[in-house]
Amino acid sequence: MANLDKYREYHRLDDDEEDSMPAGEDDMLVHVPEGLKDSWHHITNLDNFFTRIYHFHQKNGFSCMMLSEFFELVQFLFVVIFTTFLFTCVDYDVLFANTYVNHTNVVSVERNKVTLPDAIFPRDQCRQRIQENGWIIFLLVMAAIFWLYRLVKVICNMLSYWEIRTFYNKALKIPTVELCNFTWQEVQQRLISIQREHQMCVHKKELTELDIYHRILRFKNYMVAMVNKSLLPIRFHLPGWGEVVFLSQGLKYNFELILFWGPGSLFQNKWNLHPKYKRAGNRLELAQHLSRTICLIGLANLLLCPLILVWQILYAFFSYAEIIKREPGSLGARRWSLFGRLYLRHFNELEHELQMRLNRGYKPASKYMNSFISPLLTVAAKNIAFFSGSILAVLITLTVYDEDVLTVQHILTAITILGIVITISRTFIPDEHMVWNPEQLLQCVLAHIHYMPDHWKGNANASETRNELAELFQYKAVFILEELLSPVITPLILIFCLRHKSLEIIDFFRNFSVEVVGVGDICSFAQMDVRKHGHPQWFSEGQTEASVYQQAENGKTELSLMHFAITNPQWQPPQESSVFIGHLKEKVQQDATNAPSAQLILSEAPLAASLLSNASSAAPDDLLSSVLVHPILTASGLPTRDRYFMQPSSTANVAASILASFSNSQLSSRTKSHTGHPNRCPENVPYRTDHSIIDDRWTGPKSLFSYDPSASMSPSDSRHHCASHSNLLSEYTNTEMSLHAIYMHEKHQQQSQLPQAVGMWQTASAVREHHMQSGSSLSPDQPPESLPGPSQLPLGGWAESEEEQTQSARKSSIPR
């Protein structure tokens, strides 16, 4: 409680803590040359400005963004108009042939052919039906108001993004046609360099990568921290069902509306908390005020529930009906849930960085989830598919023989339903060539998603582990169902769950908000300061002063720091962060001495990929497969490529061996900026390896790593060459972070198990004393691993090799 009370007050960062300016510079006027004064000098809202610059880059420029906005307006109009037409202007009695249509006014036994105009009411009758229905008029008025609001917003976006387009062309010197060839890191470096010329931020002379990330991700970092500290009410216990996680787009939108930018929110503008939330004296009064705000917004959601529900149903129908008819199995596909995206997100991780990481983890996660099969369900699915397929085959054969079969009532419906049943049944039939290896598959998933609860380790084959991963990696059908139920469930969560957490929310924003000069109020977790928020079991022991309340869970601070340092090689970390990174590199070098060489590990890539059912031949995937499978190969007693047996090594040591083989300039020497050469590749690449380890078949042509800027290339060819280079380096940078995630998790698990290991050693010592007292021949120096028991079963490999050599030596010493 002492530590908690000490941390109660909001505080401002001192000048020596975070990239701040010298004392007295707060009020300093920055001189800007007359020729450079323009609309980009002293930008008032840098958060919006940097966010638009980022979105402009990620959405491929002005034309693509405006075309997308235009079609969003058209889509909304289409859904409203088409739905109104279906409800009021279609004569379904004629369409379903319940009413006889006579075009010739001649009595005939045969029915006349019904045309499409016959099933549509005349225009005057359609208009009259709309005017007589008050509900339809009300819905149309609400839709018109919302559409006009969207139209005004699109016009404002068009004007603001046209300014961003001008900024790219004039200030950043990036033509629109070349935008796709520039990575975000290159755009960011140019943004940092022009700060010296244009002084976009007048409170600081220099901008850093972290300043830009803080402004773009200010609110997102708060959301990630609140999920990490289990503050938001998104986990519920349902009687008879168990624990469930619910986080829909609507609920997430309401969280952000209440906390960040809505009426009565905690922020007075985009970059500052209200001063009253920075003081602990009136926390109870503020909690009551926040509770009332949450209640009012919850009631507003409850009143708008019918409108939102109708829209959700219509939009889901028009979006997914055709896909479900064409590919019924698409509902059985999986996607990363909204909760998963927040749980797995690093602090200061942009959307495209997160998306790339989760995309790489999609296949391993799918393989892991599909490896859990129900034998009973498999037998049932095979028989259902057989019976349905037999009937479908007969109907298709009859249709091919005589197409008039399709005119029989409900034949086409039966064929469609049978096809859907067969497709769904096949999703429950496992691949007969699949290798059952859940522990290694889960390690592959960890390599990309970087976060995993401690109790998953060693329990990969448990259904509880699968169910918890399913919360992060949900079925698309579950996602659609959550969005459809969101208008009903969201107001209930706001009124009955979030409202009661008002005091905790007030305390969280006061305790975990800091003011950074030139940036504003940010979440203190986003500083990635291991001294304030590190965890002793995640390489921060002796470096962190954080209490349990201040610690980030699951190593979020440490992993986020490593991810940001690797992703932004030009960033100069603060002193505490530099010490942590240096300490981690020392540990990697120490553990690498107990592992085989990187060349030997990488030589096992084909066998490793085969054991993990990895059909990809990409170099980063092969490298990760080698790291994960090498401990299994050595422990199983299989000989290596050179027919020598090896001592078993842990996954952490193998990952350390690969990391240690990289260039010593991994983090510290990546500080040379390359923004001054728009058509040149960076000299200090983010991922530089030893070419004796990563050979040309993986790295591609050596010219990629020995780029000669003086070579005769057209600007366009040079730009494309650099883009290919950047893509390759990006792949290996992601692989480097994956190896760090594996290494840090393995070492964390070892450190967590130290108390158990100490207990085992104490037990072994007691057994040794018992043997000595009873006259046993057990040597006092004999290690506890040699004690009799189940652990004495030989694992093969190097131990068996030594035994065979000893036996051979004994046989050769016997005289003949």
XYZ file of N, CA, C and O in Angstrom, residues 52-152:
404
model
N -2.971 11.601 -39.925
C -3.361 11.688 -41.331
C -2.194 11.363 -42.254
O -2.383 10.764 -43.318
N -1.006 11.767 -41.859
C 0.173 11.404 -42.657
C 0.319 9.882 -42.700
O 0.603 9.292 -43.761
N 0.107 9.241 -41.559
C 0.214 7.777 -41.513
C -0.886 7.117 -42.350
O -0.610 6.210 -43.140
N -2.122 7.564 -42.201
C -3.225 6.981 -42.969
C -3.052 7.238 -44.468
O -3.383 6.374 -45.288
N -2.544 8.406 -44.826
C -2.305 8.720 -46.232
C -1.329 7.720 -46.840
O -1.509 7.265 -47.981
N -0.303 7.365 -46.066
C 0.678 6.390 -46.564
C 0.090 4.990 -46.620
O 0.253 4.267 -47.618
N -0.622 4.579 -45.582
C -1.124 3.221 -45.514
C -2.272 2.971 -46.492
O -2.463 1.844 -46.949
N -3.032 4.006 -46.823
C -4.175 3.854 -47.731
C -3.847 4.252 -49.164
O -4.741 4.469 -49.979
N -2.546 4.374 -49.460
C -2.055 4.504 -50.836
C -2.444 5.809 -51.513
O -2.689 5.845 -52.721
N -2.514 6.873 -50.766
C -2.632 8.174 -51.388
C -4.041 8.730 -51.470
O -5.026 8.101 -51.079
N -4.099 9.944 -52.013
C -5.331 10.722 -52.022
C -6.425 10.055 -52.852
O -7.580 9.963 -52.416
N -6.103 9.615 -54.040
C -7.124 9.061 -54.942
C -7.782 7.827 -54.348
O -9.017 7.696 -54.353
N -6.984 6.915 -53.818
C -7.539 5.689 -53.229
C -8.410 6.006 -52.012
O -9.478 5.409 -51.830
N -7.969 6.955 -51.205
C -8.731 7.292 -50.008
C -10.079 7.911 -50.372
O -11.121 7.527 -49.830
N -10.079 8.859 -51.314
C -11.327 9.516 -51.678
C -12.273 8.572 -52.413
O -13.490 8.622 -52.230
N -11.711 7.685 -53.236
C -12.562 6.711 -53.915
C -13.214 5.773 -52.909
O -14.398 5.430 -53.038
N -12.463 5.378 -51.903
C -13.016 4.521 -50.860
C -14.120 5.239 -50.081
O -15.183 4.665 -49.810
N -13.880 6.507 -49.735
C -14.904 7.279 -49.026
C -16.162 7.454 -49.880
O -17.289 7.366 -49.382
N -15.983 7.699 -51.170
C -17.117 7.871 -52.068
C -17.973 6.609 -52.123
O -19.208 6.667 -52.034
N -17.329 5.454 -52.254
C -18.091 4.212 -52.345
C -18.734 3.833 -51.012
O -19.738 3.108 -51.000
N -18.181 4.292 -49.906
C -18.860 4.080 -48.625
C -20.186 4.823 -48.588
O -21.201 4.295 -48.110
N -20.188 6.046 -49.098
C -21.452 6.793 -49.191
C -22.432 6.106 -50.133
O -23.632 5.989 -49.828
N -21.931 5.638 -51.264
C -22.792 4.964 -52.233
C -23.337 3.662 -51.649
O -24.513 3.321 -51.849
N -22.497 2.937 -50.924
C -22.951 1.680 -50.303
C -24.100 1.939 -49.333
O -25.084 1.203 -49.316
N -23.951 2.972 -48.512
C -25.013 3.278 -47.551
C -26.311 3.625 -48.272
O -27.391 3.140 -47.900
N -26.226 4.466 -49.300
C -27.414 4.807 -50.075
C -28.040 3.559 -50.709
O -29.260 3.380 -50.700
N -27.192 2.697 -51.257
C -27.694 1.492 -51.914
C -28.442 0.597 -50.923
O -29.536 0.094 -51.224
N -27.852 0.383 -49.745
C -28.495 -0.494 -48.758
C -29.850 0.074 -48.343
O -30.853 -0.653 -48.275
N -29.921 1.385 -48.098
C -31.183 2.003 -47.666
C -32.226 1.942 -48.773
O -33.381 1.516 -48.557
N -31.848 2.351 -49.984
C -32.817 2.408 -51.090
C -33.251 1.012 -51.503
O -34.447 0.744 -51.712
N -32.306 0.102 -51.600
C -32.637 -1.249 -52.045
C -33.506 -1.972 -51.016
O -34.444 -2.705 -51.371
N -33.230 -1.767 -49.734
C -34.052 -2.388 -48.691
C -35.470 -1.830 -48.714
O -36.456 -2.569 -48.587
N -35.592 -0.503 -48.872
C -36.926 0.105 -48.969
C -37.685 -0.434 -50.182
O -38.886 -0.717 -50.106
N -36.982 -0.580 -51.288
C -37.605 -1.132 -52.500
C -38.107 -2.553 -52.267
O -39.216 -2.912 -52.659
N -37.314 -3.381 -51.599
C -37.715 -4.775 -51.364
C -38.934 -4.860 -50.446
O -39.773 -5.760 -50.598
N -39.047 -3.939 -49.497
C -40.157 -4.001 -48.541
C -41.450 -3.389 -49.085
O -42.538 -3.760 -48.649
N -41.365 -2.450 -49.984
C -42.565 -1.702 -50.373
C -42.925 -1.800 -51.848
O -44.065 -1.484 -52.211
N -42.016 -2.199 -52.694
C -42.267 -2.109 -54.137
C -42.292 -3.457 -54.843
O -42.357 -3.495 -56.079
N -42.231 -4.558 -54.121
C -42.214 -5.888 -54.740
C -43.496 -6.622 -54.368
O -43.875 -6.687 -53.192
N -44.175 -7.156 -55.399
C -45.384 -7.960 -55.199
C -44.959 -9.421 -55.070
O -44.742 -10.117 -56.062
N -44.804 -9.869 -53.835
C -44.282 -11.219 -53.607
C -45.299 -12.304 -53.976
O -44.911 -13.451 -54.240
N -46.594 -11.989 -53.995
C -47.573 -12.976 -54.438
C -47.361 -13.341 -55.902
O -47.445 -14.505 -56.294
N -47.069 -12.340 -56.705
C -46.780 -12.606 -58.115
C -45.423 -13.282 -58.267
O -45.244 -14.213 -59.071
N -44.455 -12.830 -57.481
C -43.102 -13.391 -57.591
C -43.076 -14.866 -57.232
O -42.362 -15.669 -57.860
N -43.858 -15.259 -56.233
C -43.897 -16.661 -55.813
C -44.999 -17.456 -56.524
O -45.305 -18.574 -56.123
N -45.616 -16.828 -57.533
C -46.637 -17.500 -58.350
C -47.871 -17.870 -57.539
O -48.541 -18.864 -57.841
N -48.161 -17.100 -56.491
C -49.392 -17.323 -55.738
C -50.582 -16.619 -56.385
O -51.731 -16.916 -56.067
N -50.297 -15.663 -57.270
C -51.340 -14.926 -57.983
C -51.171 -15.136 -59.478
O -50.049 -15.052 -60.001
N -52.267 -15.389 -60.149
C -52.253 -15.659 -61.585
C -52.113 -14.355 -62.361
O -52.781 -13.370 -62.061
N -51.229 -14.326 -63.341
C -50.999 -13.155 -64.181
C -51.430 -13.481 -65.597
O -50.960 -14.464 -66.194
N -52.337 -12.686 -66.148
C -52.860 -12.914 -67.501
C -52.545 -11.700 -68.355
O -53.081 -10.601 -68.133
N -51.638 -11.880 -69.297
C -51.227 -10.770 -70.151
C -52.172 -10.574 -71.335
O -52.259 -9.462 -71.876
N -52.877 -11.609 -71.765
C -53.683 -11.545 -73.007
C -55.167 -11.419 -72.745
O -55.945 -11.275 -73.689
N -55.574 -11.493 -71.457
C -56.993 -11.463 -71.085
C -57.784 -12.598 -71.722
O -59.004 -12.511 -71.879
N -57.119 -13.639 -72.121
C -57.753 -14.828 -72.698
C -57.599 -15.965 -71.708
O -56.491 -16.238 -71.233
N -58.740 -16.641 -71.413
C -58.699 -17.739 -70.463
C -57.915 -18.887 -71.078
O -58.245 -19.352 -72.194
N -56.859 -19.325 -70.352
C -56.023 -20.411 -70.858
C -55.678 -21.349 -69.721
O -55.581 -20.948 -68.558
N -55.548 -22.623 -70.118
C -55.186 -23.628 -69.110
C -53.745 -23.421 -68.654
O -53.407 -23.572 -67.486
N -52.877 -23.073 -69.597
C -51.465 -22.893 -69.276
C -51.236 -21.521 -68.640
O -51.868 -20.532 -69.017
N -50.316 -21.508 -67.711
C -49.957 -20.253 -67.050
C -49.085 -19.407 -67.980
O -48.237 -19.938 -68.693
N -49.324 -18.092 -67.937
C -48.455 -17.188 -68.674
C -47.119 -17.037 -67.950
O -47.041 -17.154 -66.729
N -46.096 -16.793 -68.729
C -44.765 -16.607 -68.154
C -44.717 -15.282 -67.398
O -45.085 -14.232 -67.929
N -44.271 -15.319 -66.160
C -44.192 -14.125 -65.309
C -42.876 -13.410 -65.581
O -41.798 -14.017 -65.529
N -42.946 -12.134 -65.856
C -41.749 -11.322 -66.068
C -41.454 -10.512 -64.816
O -42.295 -10.373 -63.919
N -40.246 -9.948 -64.781
C -39.838 -9.181 -63.600
C -40.705 -7.943 -63.382
O -41.075 -7.651 -62.235
N -41.067 -7.185 -64.408
C -41.958 -6.026 -64.165
C -43.304 -6.404 -63.570
O -43.940 -5.579 -62.894
N -43.757 -7.660 -63.829
C -45.034 -8.083 -63.261
C -44.992 -8.135 -61.737
O -46.036 -7.997 -61.075
N -43.806 -8.395 -61.177
C -43.669 -8.546 -59.730
C -43.331 -7.233 -59.037
O -43.041 -7.230 -57.838
N -43.312 -6.108 -59.768
C -42.976 -4.810 -59.189
C -44.194 -3.894 -59.284
O -44.811 -3.764 -60.350
N -44.522 -3.259 -58.176
C -45.647 -2.335 -58.155
C -45.336 -1.103 -59.011
O -44.165 -0.706 -59.143
N -46.361 -0.477 -59.560
C -46.144 0.792 -60.269
C -45.572 1.848 -59.323
O -45.697 1.766 -58.105
N -44.980 2.884 -59.924
C -44.280 3.889 -59.125
C -45.216 4.609 -58.155
O -44.863 4.817 -56.992
N -46.423 4.977 -58.638
C -47.360 5.690 -57.765
C -47.804 4.820 -56.599
O -47.915 5.293 -55.457
N -48.035 3.551 -56.872
C -48.462 2.641 -55.807
C -47.330 2.415 -54.803
O -47.568 2.340 -53.589
N -46.126 2.337 -55.312
C -44.959 2.169 -54.425
C -44.802 3.386 -53.525
O -44.563 3.256 -52.327
N -44.948 4.595 -54.098
C -44.828 5.819 -53.305
C -45.920 5.885 -52.232
O -45.685 6.282 -51.092
N -47.114 5.456 -52.612
C -48.220 5.479 -51.652
C -47.987 4.519 -50.505
O -48.267 4.834 -49.340
N -47.441 3.349 -50.784
C -47.157 2.362 -49.738
C -46.099 2.897 -48.761
O -46.147 2.615 -47.565
N -45.131 3.652 -49.267
C -44.111 4.231 -48.389
C -44.727 5.308 -47.494
O -44.460 5.369 -46.287
N -45.570 6.154 -48.080
C -46.171 7.238 -47.306
C -47.127 6.739 -46.236
O -47.314 7.396 -45.213
N -47.720 5.568 -46.455
C -48.660 5.018 -45.473
C -47.964 4.326 -44.314
O -48.610 4.000 -43.316
N -46.672 4.096 -44.430
C -45.927 3.379 -43.389
C -45.067 4.376 -42.612
O -44.043 4.869 -43.119
N -45.490 4.689 -41.398
C -44.771 5.670 -40.580
C -43.379 5.212 -40.177
O -42.442 6.025 -40.104
N -43.209 3.930 -39.890
C -41.905 3.419 -39.496
C -40.872 3.579 -40.616
O -39.727 3.951 -40.365
N -41.296 3.310 -41.831
C -40.358 3.436 -42.946
C -39.952 4.892 -43.140
O -38.778 5.199 -43.381
N -40.912 5.815 -43.006
C -40.580 7.238 -43.130
C -39.595 7.663 -42.040
O -38.618 8.381 -42.301
N -39.807 7.188 -40.802
C -38.906 7.535 -39.695
C -37.496 7.004 -39.969
O -36.497 7.725 -39.788
N -37.413 5.757 -40.413
C -36.099 5.171 -40.688
C -35.407 5.889 -41.837
O -34.181 6.090 -41.814
N -36.167 6.290 -42.856
C -35.573 6.996 -43.991
C -35.055 8.365 -43.563
O -33.996 8.813 -44.026
N -35.799 9.053 -42.689
C -35.341 10.357 -42.203
C -34.049 10.206 -41.407
O -33.089 10.979 -41.580
N -33.981 9.207 -40.519
C -32.766 8.976 -39.735
C -31.589 8.621 -40.638
O -30.463 9.096 -40.434
N -31.872 7.799 -41.650
C -30.810 7.431 -42.582
C -30.324 8.650 -43.363
O -29.117 8.793 -43.617
N -31.249 9.536 -43.738
C -30.849 10.735 -44.486
C -29.981 11.647 -43.635
O -28.983 12.208 -44.115
N -30.332 11.795 -42.369
C -29.536 12.643 -41.472
C -28.125 12.071 -41.324
O -27.122 12.799 -41.407
N -28.046 10.762 -41.100
C -26.737 10.130 -40.948
C -25.928 10.248 -42.234
O -24.728 10.504 -42.194
N -26.572 10.089 -43.397
C -25.852 10.169 -44.669
C -25.326 11.576 -44.907
O -24.201 11.747 -45.393
N -26.125 12.590 -44.570
C -25.658 13.969 -44.715
C -24.480 14.259 -43.793
O -23.532 14.962 -44.171
N -24.527 13.697 -42.581
C -23.392 13.845 -41.654
C -22.139 13.207 -42.249
O -21.046 13.787 -42.206
N -22.311 12.027 -42.826
C -21.175 11.355 -43.460
C -20.667 12.142 -44.653
O -19.453 12.219 -44.893
N -21.586 12.768 -45.407
C -21.174 13.560 -46.568
C -20.336 14.752 -46.136
O -19.288 15.042 -46.749
N -20.755 15.460 -45.092
C -19.980 16.594 -44.600
C -18.609 16.133 -44.116
O -17.583 16.791 -44.363
